[in-house]
Structures are given as C-alpha cells and as structure tokens.
Tab-separated table of C-alpha atoms and ligand atoms in Angstrom:
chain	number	residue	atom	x	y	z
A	1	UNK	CA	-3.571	-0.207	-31.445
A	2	UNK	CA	-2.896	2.142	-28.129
A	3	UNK	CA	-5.552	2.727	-25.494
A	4	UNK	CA	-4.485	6.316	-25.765
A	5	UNK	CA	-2.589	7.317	-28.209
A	6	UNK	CA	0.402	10.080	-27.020
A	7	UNK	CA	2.527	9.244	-29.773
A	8	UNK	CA	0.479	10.260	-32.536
A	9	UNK	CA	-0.729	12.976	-30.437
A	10	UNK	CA	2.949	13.980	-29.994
A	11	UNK	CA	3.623	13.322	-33.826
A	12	UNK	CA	0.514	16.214	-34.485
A	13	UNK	CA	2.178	18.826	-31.980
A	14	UNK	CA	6.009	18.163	-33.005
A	15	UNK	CA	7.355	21.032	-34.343
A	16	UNK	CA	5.636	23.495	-31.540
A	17	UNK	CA	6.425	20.884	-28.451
A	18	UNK	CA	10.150	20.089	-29.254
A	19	UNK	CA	10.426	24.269	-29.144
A	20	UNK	CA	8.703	24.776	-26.007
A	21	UNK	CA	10.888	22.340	-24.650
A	22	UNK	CA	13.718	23.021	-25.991
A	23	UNK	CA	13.395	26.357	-24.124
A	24	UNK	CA	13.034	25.341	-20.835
A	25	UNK	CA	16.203	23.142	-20.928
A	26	UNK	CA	17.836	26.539	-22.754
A	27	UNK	CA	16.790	28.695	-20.147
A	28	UNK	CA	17.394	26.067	-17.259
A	29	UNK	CA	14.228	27.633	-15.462
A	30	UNK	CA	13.283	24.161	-14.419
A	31	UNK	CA	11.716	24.982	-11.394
A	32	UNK	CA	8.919	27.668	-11.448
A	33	UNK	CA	9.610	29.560	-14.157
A	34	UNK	CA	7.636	32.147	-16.124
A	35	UNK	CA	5.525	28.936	-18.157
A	36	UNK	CA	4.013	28.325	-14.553
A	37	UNK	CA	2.314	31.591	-14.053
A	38	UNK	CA	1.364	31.621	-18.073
A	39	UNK	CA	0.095	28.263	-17.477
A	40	UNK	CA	-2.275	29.369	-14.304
A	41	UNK	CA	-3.176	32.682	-16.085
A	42	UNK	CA	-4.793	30.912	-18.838
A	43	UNK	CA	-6.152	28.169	-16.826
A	44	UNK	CA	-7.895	30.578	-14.702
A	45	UNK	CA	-9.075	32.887	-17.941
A	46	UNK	CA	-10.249	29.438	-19.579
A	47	UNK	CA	-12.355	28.147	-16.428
A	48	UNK	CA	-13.044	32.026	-15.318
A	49	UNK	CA	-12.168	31.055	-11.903
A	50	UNK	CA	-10.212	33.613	-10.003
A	51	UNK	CA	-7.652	31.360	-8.996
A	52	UNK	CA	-5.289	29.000	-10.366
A	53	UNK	CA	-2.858	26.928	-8.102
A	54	UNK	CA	-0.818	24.966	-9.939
A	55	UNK	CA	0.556	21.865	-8.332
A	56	UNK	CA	2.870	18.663	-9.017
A	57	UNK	CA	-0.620	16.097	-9.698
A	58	UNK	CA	-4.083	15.791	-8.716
A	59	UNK	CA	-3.363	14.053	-5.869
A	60	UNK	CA	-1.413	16.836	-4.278
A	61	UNK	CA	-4.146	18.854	-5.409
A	62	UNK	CA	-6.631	17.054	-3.405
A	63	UNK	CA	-4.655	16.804	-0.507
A	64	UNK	CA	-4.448	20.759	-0.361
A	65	UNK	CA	-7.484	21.504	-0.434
A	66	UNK	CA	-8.351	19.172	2.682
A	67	UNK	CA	-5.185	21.624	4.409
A	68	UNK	CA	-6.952	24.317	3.351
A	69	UNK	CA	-10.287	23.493	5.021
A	70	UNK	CA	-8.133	21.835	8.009
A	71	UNK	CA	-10.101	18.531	7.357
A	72	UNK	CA	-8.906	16.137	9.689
A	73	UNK	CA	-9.475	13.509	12.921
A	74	UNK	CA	-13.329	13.723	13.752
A	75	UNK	CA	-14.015	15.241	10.090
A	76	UNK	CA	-16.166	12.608	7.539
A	77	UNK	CA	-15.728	13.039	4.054
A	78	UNK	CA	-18.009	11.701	1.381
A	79	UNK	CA	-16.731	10.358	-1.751
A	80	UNK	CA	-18.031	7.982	-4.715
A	81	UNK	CA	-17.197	4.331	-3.920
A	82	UNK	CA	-16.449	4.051	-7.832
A	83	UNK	CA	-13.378	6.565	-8.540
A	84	UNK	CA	-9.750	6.292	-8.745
A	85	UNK	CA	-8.413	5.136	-4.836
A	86	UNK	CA	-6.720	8.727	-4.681
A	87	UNK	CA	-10.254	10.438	-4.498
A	88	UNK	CA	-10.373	8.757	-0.569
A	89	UNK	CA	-6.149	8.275	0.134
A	90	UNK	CA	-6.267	12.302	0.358
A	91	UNK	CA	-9.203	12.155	3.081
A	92	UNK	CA	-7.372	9.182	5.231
A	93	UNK	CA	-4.398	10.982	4.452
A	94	UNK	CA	-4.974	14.176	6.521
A	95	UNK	CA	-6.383	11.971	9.434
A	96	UNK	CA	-10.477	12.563	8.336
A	97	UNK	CA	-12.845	9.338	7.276
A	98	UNK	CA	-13.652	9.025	4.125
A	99	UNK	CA	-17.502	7.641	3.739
A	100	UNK	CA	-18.285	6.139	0.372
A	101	UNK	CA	-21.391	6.451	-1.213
A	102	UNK	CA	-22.883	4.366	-3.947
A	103	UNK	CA	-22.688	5.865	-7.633
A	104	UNK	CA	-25.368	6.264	-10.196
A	105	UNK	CA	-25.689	2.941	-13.077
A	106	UNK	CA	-25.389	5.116	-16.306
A	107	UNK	CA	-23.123	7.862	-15.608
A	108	UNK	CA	-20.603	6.755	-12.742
A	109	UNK	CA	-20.922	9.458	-10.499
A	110	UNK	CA	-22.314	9.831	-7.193
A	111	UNK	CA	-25.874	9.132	-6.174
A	112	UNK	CA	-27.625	12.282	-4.154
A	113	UNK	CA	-30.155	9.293	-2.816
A	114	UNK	CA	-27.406	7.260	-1.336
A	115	UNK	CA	-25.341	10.480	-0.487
A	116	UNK	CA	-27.977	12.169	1.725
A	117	UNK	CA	-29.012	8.804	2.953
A	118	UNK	CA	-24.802	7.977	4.127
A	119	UNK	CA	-24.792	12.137	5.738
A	120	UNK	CA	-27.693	11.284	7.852
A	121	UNK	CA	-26.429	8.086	8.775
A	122	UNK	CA	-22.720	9.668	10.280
A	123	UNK	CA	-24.176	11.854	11.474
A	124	UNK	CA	-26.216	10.368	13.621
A	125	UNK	CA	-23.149	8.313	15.062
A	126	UNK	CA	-22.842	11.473	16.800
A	127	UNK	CA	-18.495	10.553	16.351
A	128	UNK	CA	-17.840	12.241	13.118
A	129	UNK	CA	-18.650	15.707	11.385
A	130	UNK	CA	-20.570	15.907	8.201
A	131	UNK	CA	-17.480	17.896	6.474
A	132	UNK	CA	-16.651	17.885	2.771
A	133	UNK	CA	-18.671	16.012	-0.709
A	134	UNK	CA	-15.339	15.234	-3.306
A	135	UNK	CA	-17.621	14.874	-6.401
A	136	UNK	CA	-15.926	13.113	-8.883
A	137	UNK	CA	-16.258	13.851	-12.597
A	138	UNK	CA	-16.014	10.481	-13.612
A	139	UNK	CA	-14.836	9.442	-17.509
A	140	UNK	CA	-15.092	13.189	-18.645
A	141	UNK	CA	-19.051	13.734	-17.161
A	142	UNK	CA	-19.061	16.637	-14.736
A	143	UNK	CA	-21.270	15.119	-11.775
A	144	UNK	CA	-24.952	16.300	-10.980
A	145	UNK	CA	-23.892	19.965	-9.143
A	146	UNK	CA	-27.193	20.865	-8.593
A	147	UNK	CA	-28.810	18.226	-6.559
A	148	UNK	CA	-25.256	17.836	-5.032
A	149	UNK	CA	-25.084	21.725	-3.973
A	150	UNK	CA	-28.636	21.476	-2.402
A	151	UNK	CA	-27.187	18.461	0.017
A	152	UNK	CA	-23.805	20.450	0.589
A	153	UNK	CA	-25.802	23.867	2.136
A	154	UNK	CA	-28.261	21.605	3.631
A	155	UNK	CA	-25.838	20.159	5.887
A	156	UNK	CA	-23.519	22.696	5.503
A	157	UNK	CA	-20.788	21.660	3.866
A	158	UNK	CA	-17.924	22.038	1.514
A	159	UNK	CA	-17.813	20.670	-1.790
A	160	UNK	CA	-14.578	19.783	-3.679
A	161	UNK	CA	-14.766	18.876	-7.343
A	162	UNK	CA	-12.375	16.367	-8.321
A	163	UNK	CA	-12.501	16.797	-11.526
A	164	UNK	CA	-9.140	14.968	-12.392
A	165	UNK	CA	-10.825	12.962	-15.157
A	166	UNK	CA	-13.377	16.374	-16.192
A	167	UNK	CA	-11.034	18.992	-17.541
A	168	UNK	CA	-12.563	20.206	-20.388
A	169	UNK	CA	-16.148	19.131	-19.551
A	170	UNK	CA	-19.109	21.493	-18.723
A	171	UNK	CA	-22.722	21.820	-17.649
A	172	UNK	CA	-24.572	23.920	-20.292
A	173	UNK	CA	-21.484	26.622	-20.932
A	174	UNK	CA	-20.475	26.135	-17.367
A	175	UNK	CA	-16.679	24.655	-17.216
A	176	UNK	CA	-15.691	21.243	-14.993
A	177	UNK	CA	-13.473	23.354	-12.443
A	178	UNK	CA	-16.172	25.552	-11.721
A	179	UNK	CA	-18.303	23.592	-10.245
A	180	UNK	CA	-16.928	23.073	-6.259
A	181	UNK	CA	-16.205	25.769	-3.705
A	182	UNK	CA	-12.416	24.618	-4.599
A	183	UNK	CA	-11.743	22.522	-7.331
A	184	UNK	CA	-8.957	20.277	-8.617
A	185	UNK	CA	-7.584	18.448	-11.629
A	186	UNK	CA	-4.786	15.934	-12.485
A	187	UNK	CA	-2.652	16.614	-15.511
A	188	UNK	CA	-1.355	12.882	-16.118
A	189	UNK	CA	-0.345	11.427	-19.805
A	190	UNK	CA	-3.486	10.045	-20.178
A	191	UNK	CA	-6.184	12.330	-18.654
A	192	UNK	CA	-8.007	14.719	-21.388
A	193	UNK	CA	-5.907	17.410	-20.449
A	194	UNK	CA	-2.650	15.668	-20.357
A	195	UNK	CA	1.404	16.341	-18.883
A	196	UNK	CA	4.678	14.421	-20.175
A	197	UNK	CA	4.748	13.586	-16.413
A	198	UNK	CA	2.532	14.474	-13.581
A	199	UNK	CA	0.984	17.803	-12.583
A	200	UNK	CA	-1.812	19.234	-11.083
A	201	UNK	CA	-3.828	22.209	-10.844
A	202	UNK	CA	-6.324	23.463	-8.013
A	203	UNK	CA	-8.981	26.438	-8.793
A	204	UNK	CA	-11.214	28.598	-6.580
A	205	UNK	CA	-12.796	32.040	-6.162
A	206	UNK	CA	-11.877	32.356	-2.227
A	207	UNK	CA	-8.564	34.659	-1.314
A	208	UNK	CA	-7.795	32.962	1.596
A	209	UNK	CA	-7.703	29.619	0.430
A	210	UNK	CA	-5.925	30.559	-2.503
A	211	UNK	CA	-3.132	31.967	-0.264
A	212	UNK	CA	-3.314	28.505	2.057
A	213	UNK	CA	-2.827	26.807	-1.122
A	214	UNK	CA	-0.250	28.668	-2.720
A	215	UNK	CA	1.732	28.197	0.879
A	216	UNK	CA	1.062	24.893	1.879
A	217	UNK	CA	2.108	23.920	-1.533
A	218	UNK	CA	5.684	25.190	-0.824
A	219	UNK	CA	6.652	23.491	2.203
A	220	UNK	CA	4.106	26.426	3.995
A	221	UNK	CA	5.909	28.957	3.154
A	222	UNK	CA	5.268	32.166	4.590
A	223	UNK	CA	6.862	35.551	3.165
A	224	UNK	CA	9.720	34.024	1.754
A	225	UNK	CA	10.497	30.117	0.740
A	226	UNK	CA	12.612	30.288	4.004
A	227	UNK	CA	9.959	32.089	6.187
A	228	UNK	CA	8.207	28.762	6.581
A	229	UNK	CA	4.538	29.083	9.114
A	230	UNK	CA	3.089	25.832	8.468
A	231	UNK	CA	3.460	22.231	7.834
A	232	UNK	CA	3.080	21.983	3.980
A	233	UNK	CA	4.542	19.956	1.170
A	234	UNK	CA	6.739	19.837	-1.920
A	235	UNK	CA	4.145	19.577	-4.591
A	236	UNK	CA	5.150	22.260	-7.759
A	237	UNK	CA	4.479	22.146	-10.826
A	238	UNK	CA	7.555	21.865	-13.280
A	239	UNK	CA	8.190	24.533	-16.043
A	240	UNK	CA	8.437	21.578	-18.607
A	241	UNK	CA	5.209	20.287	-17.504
A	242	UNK	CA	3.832	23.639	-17.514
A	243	UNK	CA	5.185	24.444	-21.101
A	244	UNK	CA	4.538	21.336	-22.747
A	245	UNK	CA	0.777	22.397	-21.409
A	246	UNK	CA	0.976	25.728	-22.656
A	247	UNK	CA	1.723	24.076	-26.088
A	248	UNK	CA	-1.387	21.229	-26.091
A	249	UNK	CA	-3.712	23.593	-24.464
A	250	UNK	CA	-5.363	25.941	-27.998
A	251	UNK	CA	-5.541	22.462	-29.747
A	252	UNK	CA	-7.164	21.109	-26.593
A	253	UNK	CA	-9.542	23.437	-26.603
A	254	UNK	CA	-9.933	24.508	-30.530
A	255	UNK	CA	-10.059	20.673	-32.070
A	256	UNK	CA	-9.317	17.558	-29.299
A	257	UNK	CA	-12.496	17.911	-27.395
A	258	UNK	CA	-14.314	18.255	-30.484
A	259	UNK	CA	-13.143	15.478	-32.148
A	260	UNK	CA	-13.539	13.615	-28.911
A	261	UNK	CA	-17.129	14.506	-29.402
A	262	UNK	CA	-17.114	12.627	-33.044
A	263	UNK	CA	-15.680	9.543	-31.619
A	264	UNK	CA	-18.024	8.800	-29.183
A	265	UNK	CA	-21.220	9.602	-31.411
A	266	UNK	CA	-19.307	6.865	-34.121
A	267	UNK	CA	-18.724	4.688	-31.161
A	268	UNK	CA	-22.261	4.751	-29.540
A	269	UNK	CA	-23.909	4.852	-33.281
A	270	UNK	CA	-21.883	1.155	-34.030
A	271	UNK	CA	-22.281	-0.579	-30.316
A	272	UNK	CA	-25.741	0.336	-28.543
A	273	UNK	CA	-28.131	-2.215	-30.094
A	274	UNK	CA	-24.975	-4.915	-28.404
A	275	UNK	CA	-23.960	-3.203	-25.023
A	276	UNK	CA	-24.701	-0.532	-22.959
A	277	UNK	CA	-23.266	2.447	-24.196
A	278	UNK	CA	-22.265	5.614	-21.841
A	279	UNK	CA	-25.219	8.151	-21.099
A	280	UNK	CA	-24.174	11.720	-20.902
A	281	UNK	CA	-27.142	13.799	-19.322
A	282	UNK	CA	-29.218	15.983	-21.164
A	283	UNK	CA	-27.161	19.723	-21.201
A	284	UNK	CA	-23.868	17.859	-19.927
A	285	UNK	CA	-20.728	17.814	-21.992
A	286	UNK	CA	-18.283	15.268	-21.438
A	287	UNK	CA	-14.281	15.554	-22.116
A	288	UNK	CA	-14.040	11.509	-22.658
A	289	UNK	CA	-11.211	10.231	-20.312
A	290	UNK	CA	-12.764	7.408	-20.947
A	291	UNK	CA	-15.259	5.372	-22.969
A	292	UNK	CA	-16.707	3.138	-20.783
A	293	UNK	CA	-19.370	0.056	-21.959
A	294	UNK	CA	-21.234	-2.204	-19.930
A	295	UNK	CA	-21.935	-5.847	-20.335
A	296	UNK	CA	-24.423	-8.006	-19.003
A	297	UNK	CA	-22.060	-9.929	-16.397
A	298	UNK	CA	-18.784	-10.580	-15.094
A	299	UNK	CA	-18.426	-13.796	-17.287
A	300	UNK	CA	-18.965	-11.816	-20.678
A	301	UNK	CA	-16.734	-8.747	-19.635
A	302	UNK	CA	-13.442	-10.864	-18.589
A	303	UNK	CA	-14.241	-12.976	-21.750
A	304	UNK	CA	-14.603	-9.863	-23.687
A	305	UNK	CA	-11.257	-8.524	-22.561
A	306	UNK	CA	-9.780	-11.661	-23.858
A	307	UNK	CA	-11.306	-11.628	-27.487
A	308	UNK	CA	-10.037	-8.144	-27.767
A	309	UNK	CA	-6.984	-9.114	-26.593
A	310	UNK	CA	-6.643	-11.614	-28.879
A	311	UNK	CA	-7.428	-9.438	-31.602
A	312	UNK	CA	-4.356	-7.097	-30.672
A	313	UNK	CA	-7.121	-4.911	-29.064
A	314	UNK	CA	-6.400	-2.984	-25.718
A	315	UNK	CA	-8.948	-2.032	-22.758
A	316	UNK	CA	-8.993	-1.969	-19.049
A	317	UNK	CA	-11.626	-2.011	-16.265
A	318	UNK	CA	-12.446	0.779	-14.417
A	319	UNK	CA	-12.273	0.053	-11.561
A	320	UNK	CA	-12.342	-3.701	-10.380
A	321	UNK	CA	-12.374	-3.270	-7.116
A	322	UNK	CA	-15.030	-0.926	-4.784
A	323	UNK	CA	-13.879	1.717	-3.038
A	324	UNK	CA	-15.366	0.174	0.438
A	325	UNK	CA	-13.781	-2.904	-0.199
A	326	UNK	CA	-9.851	-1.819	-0.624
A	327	UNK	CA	-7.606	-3.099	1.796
A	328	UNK	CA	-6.158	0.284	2.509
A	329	UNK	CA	-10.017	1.187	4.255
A	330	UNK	CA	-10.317	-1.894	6.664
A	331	UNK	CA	-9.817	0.120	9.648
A	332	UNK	CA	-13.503	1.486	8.788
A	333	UNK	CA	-16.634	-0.175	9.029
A	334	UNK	CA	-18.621	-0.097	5.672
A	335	UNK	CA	-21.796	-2.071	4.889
A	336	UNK	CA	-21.350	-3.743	2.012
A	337	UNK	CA	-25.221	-3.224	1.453
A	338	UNK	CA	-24.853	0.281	1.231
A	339	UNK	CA	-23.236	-0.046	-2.342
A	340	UNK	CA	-25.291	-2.292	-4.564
A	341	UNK	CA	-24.698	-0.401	-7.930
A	342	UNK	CA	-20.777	0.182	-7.507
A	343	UNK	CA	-20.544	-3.730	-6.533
A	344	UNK	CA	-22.478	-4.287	-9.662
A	345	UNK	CA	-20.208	-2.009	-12.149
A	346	UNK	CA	-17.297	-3.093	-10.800
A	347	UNK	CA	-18.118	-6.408	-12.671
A	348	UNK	CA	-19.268	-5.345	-15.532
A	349	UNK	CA	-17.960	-2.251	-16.898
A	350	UNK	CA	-15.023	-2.063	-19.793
A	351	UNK	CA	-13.420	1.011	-21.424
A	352	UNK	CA	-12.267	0.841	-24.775
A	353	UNK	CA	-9.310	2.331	-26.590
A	354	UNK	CA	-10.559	6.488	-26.915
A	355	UNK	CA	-8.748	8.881	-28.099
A	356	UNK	CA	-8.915	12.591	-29.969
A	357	UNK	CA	-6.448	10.919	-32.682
A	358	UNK	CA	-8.613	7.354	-33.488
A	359	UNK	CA	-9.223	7.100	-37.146
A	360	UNK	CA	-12.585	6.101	-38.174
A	361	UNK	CA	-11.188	2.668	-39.220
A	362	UNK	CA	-10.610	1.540	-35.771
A	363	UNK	CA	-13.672	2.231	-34.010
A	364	UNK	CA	-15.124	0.327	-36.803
A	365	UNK	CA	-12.234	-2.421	-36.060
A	366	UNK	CA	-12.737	-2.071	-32.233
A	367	UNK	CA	-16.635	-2.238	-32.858
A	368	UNK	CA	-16.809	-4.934	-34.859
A	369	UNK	CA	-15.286	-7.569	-32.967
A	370	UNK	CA	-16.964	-6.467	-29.993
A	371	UNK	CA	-20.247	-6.961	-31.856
A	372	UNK	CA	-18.542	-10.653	-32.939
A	373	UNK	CA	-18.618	-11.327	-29.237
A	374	UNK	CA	-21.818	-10.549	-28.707
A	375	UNK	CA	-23.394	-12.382	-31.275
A	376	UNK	CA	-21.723	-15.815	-30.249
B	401	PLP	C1	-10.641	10.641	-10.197
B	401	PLP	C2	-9.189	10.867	-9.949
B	401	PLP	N1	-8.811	11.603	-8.894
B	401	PLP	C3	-7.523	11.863	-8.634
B	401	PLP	C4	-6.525	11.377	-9.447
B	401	PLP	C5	-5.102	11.650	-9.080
B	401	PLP	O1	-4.368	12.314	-10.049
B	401	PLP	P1	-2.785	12.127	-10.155
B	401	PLP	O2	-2.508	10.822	-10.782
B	401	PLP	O3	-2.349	13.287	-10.977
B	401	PLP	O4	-2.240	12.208	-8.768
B	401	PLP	C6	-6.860	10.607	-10.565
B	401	PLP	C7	-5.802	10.083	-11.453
B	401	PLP	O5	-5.743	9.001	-11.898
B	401	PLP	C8	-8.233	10.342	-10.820
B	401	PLP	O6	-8.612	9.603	-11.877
C-alpha cells in the first residue's frame, strides 16, 4: 500500500497527461510558455482572486510575499509552531523573526488565544514590530479567518495564508487562497493539488503587489528580463509543471476532492470509538493532505507505527519536532511554556495512508489493524 498513491492517480489520467506532455517537449516551450498563463488564468477564475503568480514551489511563494511587504530585520512574524519548517525558514530568511504560537488540539492550526497573547508579548519588548500572521491551513482545514482577521486589523497587520496543504479547501463557499491579504500554495507530488515536481502559486487582489511579485520572481526584473530594478530570485514555474496541472485540475475539482470527502467519512465512521479522529469545524471544508489521528501517548503512537509497519502499512508523523524547538531557531529565545498543545501533538499525532484513489478495502485493511492495536 502507498501513503499517496501517484501511480494509480497517474494510471486514471494517462491518456490526457502523456498528451499534455508530450506537447511541451514537442513545442520545446519549457520555460514559460503559454500552459503558464492558462494555468494562472484558471487558478485565478477558480479561487476568484484577481491575481495569480505562479512560482517554482510554495516556498518561493512564501518568500515573495515577505519581498513584497519588505518584511525584514526589526519585523516579527507569527506563525503556528506545528507546520512544515518552511512556514518560518521564509521569515528568518528575509532577515525578520519568526514568533511561534501554539496551535489548536483538534484541528492543527493556530490558536487566536495564544496568538494575541505572543503579539502583546513582542510587542512589548519594544525591539520588534508586530508585522505579518502566516496562517497555515494545516492537513486540508483552512484556519479560523475570522477570529484571525479581527487580531490582524487590531494590531494592524498583514495576513498571509499559507495554504500549501489547503488548495481546494473552503469556508462555507469561500475558497483556501482567498482567505489572506496575499496568499500562497505549494504544488508538490503529494499536496491535494499536486506537480510531477515542484511549483508554486501566490494569489492576491492588490496591483502593486502583484507587480512586486511578478518581478521579484524573475530575478526583479523591471521592463524587460534584462532591465533588472531589484534584488529578486529565480523561482518560475515550468510549462510541464504547469501543463501536467492544467490536465489534473477539472478532475481535481469535478471528482478528487469529492471522493476525498468519502474517504474520510469511511475512515472516521471505522476508527473514532479507538482514536481520536480529525475534527473539521462546523461550515469548514477540508481538501485532506492529510488524515491525521491521535493517540493517547508517545508510547502507543511509535508502537503503532510499528504494527502498521509490520503489516506492510505506511504512515508518518506530522511533525515530530516543534517549531520552537528546531535547531535552525536557536538564535531566538522561545519559552518552551508558551507551547503546551504543539509539544503535546508532536507526540502523539499519526497520519495514515489518504488518498482520492483508496479503495474501500483498504481503509477497512488500514482500520482494522489499527483497531487490533488498540484493543491489545
Ligand atoms: C505548510 C507548508 N508550507 C510550505 C510548504 C512548502 O512548499 P514547497 O515544498 O512547495 O516548497 C509546505 C510543503 O511541504 C507546507 O506543507
């Protein structure tokens, strides 16, 4: 069994993909050719944002938005201390601090309480400026935009979705991408919204930025590609990327998020009498990057790894180690206090194989022996 399975995903979308390919390598237009634009045309239509930037992966995309905003030395920037690390490289990366803030238990993403509580806090320091919130859609869930949006005017500032994990998610009929005053996503294999490689895309309704964006994305670039005016990067999307998009993207939207839908219910209908199965909020819609569980401690997670394991059975932990705690942040002072919750899922959490193409025989497999474990 895969954790997520491309191949039979690529099997499904064959005949179309080897085409779209095929015409790329025809054409030669390797770097941005006419799939790009298509690709942020429909991107924008789908999220109804005014801008699409494509870019080569949603780390990029991150990192130009920060440009954009000129986030940098004396600038704090508030992210969950449970995401992927490149949610808080980007912020270190462009010389700001990134402050970590403690996550809510059931759906990952970052706690308003500790959020407001962390702003205040910096603040007060009187060294660093209150400057950006990079929400994180964690697992598919967009986070909780409202309470979030009250903080971010409160203390006036900007809010960047990173919603690498939340393509395809919403809030009522609202669409993940929507949600900050720019807004990213990562297009890697195994997000919902996945690449044969990496790409990115970055979405927002300002001019300006979008013309930052689109420049600092090409080595900043001003009226030409050799008219350069600022200090920018290499980070384009490629036309195969962007075609073998173009293909996945109507059954995306038309049947993988819907059958996405049917696996979790199965899922969460087998396992949450025996572990605690993921909460998606009242009016939120989640695009499943992953199906997360939680166990009662670190001792019956690790073991649990192992029995699936042994049963030919993949998973991983997301994520083992606290944001606050990485190596990478030492030059910052954190209080390990601060994050009682992420120190807590960090030990307990397991995601299990999830994806659009699982036949209703495995889940019952993958269920099953986790239900074996339990019982022991
Ligand atoms: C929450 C989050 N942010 C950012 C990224 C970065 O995306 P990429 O791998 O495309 O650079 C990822 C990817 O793993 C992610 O999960």
């Amino acid at each position: 069994m895969e954790f997520r399975d491309l191949k039979r995903q690529y099997q499904y979308l064959k005949n179309k993909m080897d085409i779209s390919v095929q015409e790329v390598i025809e054409k030669t237009n390797f770097i941005q050719g006419n799939q790009v634009s298509e690709l942020e045309t429909t991107l924008a239509d789908y999220t109804g944002m005014k801008h699409c930037i494509s870019c080569a992966n949603g780390t990029d995309a991150l990192q130009l938005a920060l440009m954009a905003w000129n986030v940098g030395p004396g600038d704090a920037v508030f992210v969950p201390d449970f995401t992927f690390f490149s949610s808080g490289e980007v912020v270190a990366a462009v010389g700001a601090v990134p402050v970590f803030v403690d996550v809510e238990h059931d759906t990952y993403n970052m706690d308003c309480d500790s959020l407001e509580r962390l702003v205040k806090k910096t603040a007060a320091t009187g060294k660093l400026v209150p400057k950006v919130i990079i929400s994180v859609d964690l697992f598919g869930q967009p986070a909780d935009y409202k309470k979030l949006k009250m903080i971010a005017s409160k203390y006036q500032m900007f809010v960047l979705e990173d919603a690498a994990q939340g393509f395809g998610g919403r809030i009522d009929k609202r669409p993940a991408c929507t949600f900050g005053d720019i807004s990213t996503t990562s297009f890697f294999p195994a997000k919902p919204f996945g690449c044969y490689g990496d790409g990115g895309a970055i979405f927002t309704n300002h001019d300006e930025w979008a013309n930052l964006l689109r420049s600092y994305r090409v080595h900043g670039k001003g009226r030409s590609k050799y008219d350069n005016v600022r200090i920018g990067m290499n980070s384009r999307l490629d036309t195969l990327q962007a075609a073998v998009l173009l293909t996945k993207f109507p059954v995306f939207v038309e049947e993988e998020l819907e059958w996405e839908q049917n696996i979790a219910k199965m899922y969460t209908e087998q396992l949450r009498d025996y572990v605690k199965t993921p909460n998606v909020k009242e009016g939120f819609y989640s695009s499943w990057a992953q199906y997360t569980i939680q166990l009662a401690d670190k001792v019956m997670r690790d073991g649990l790894q192992i029995y699936l394991k042994e049963h030919g059975i993949p998973s991983a932990v997301y994520y083992p180690k606290p944001m606050h705690r990485q190596e990478a942040f030492c030059n910052n002072y954190y209080d390990d206090n601060d994050y009682p919750v992420t120190n807590r899922l960090s030990e307990i959490v397991l995601s299990l194989p999830f994806h659009p193409y699982m036949r209703e025989a495995e889940i019952k497999q993958v269920s099953e022996i986790i239900i074996e474990y339990v019982k022991r």
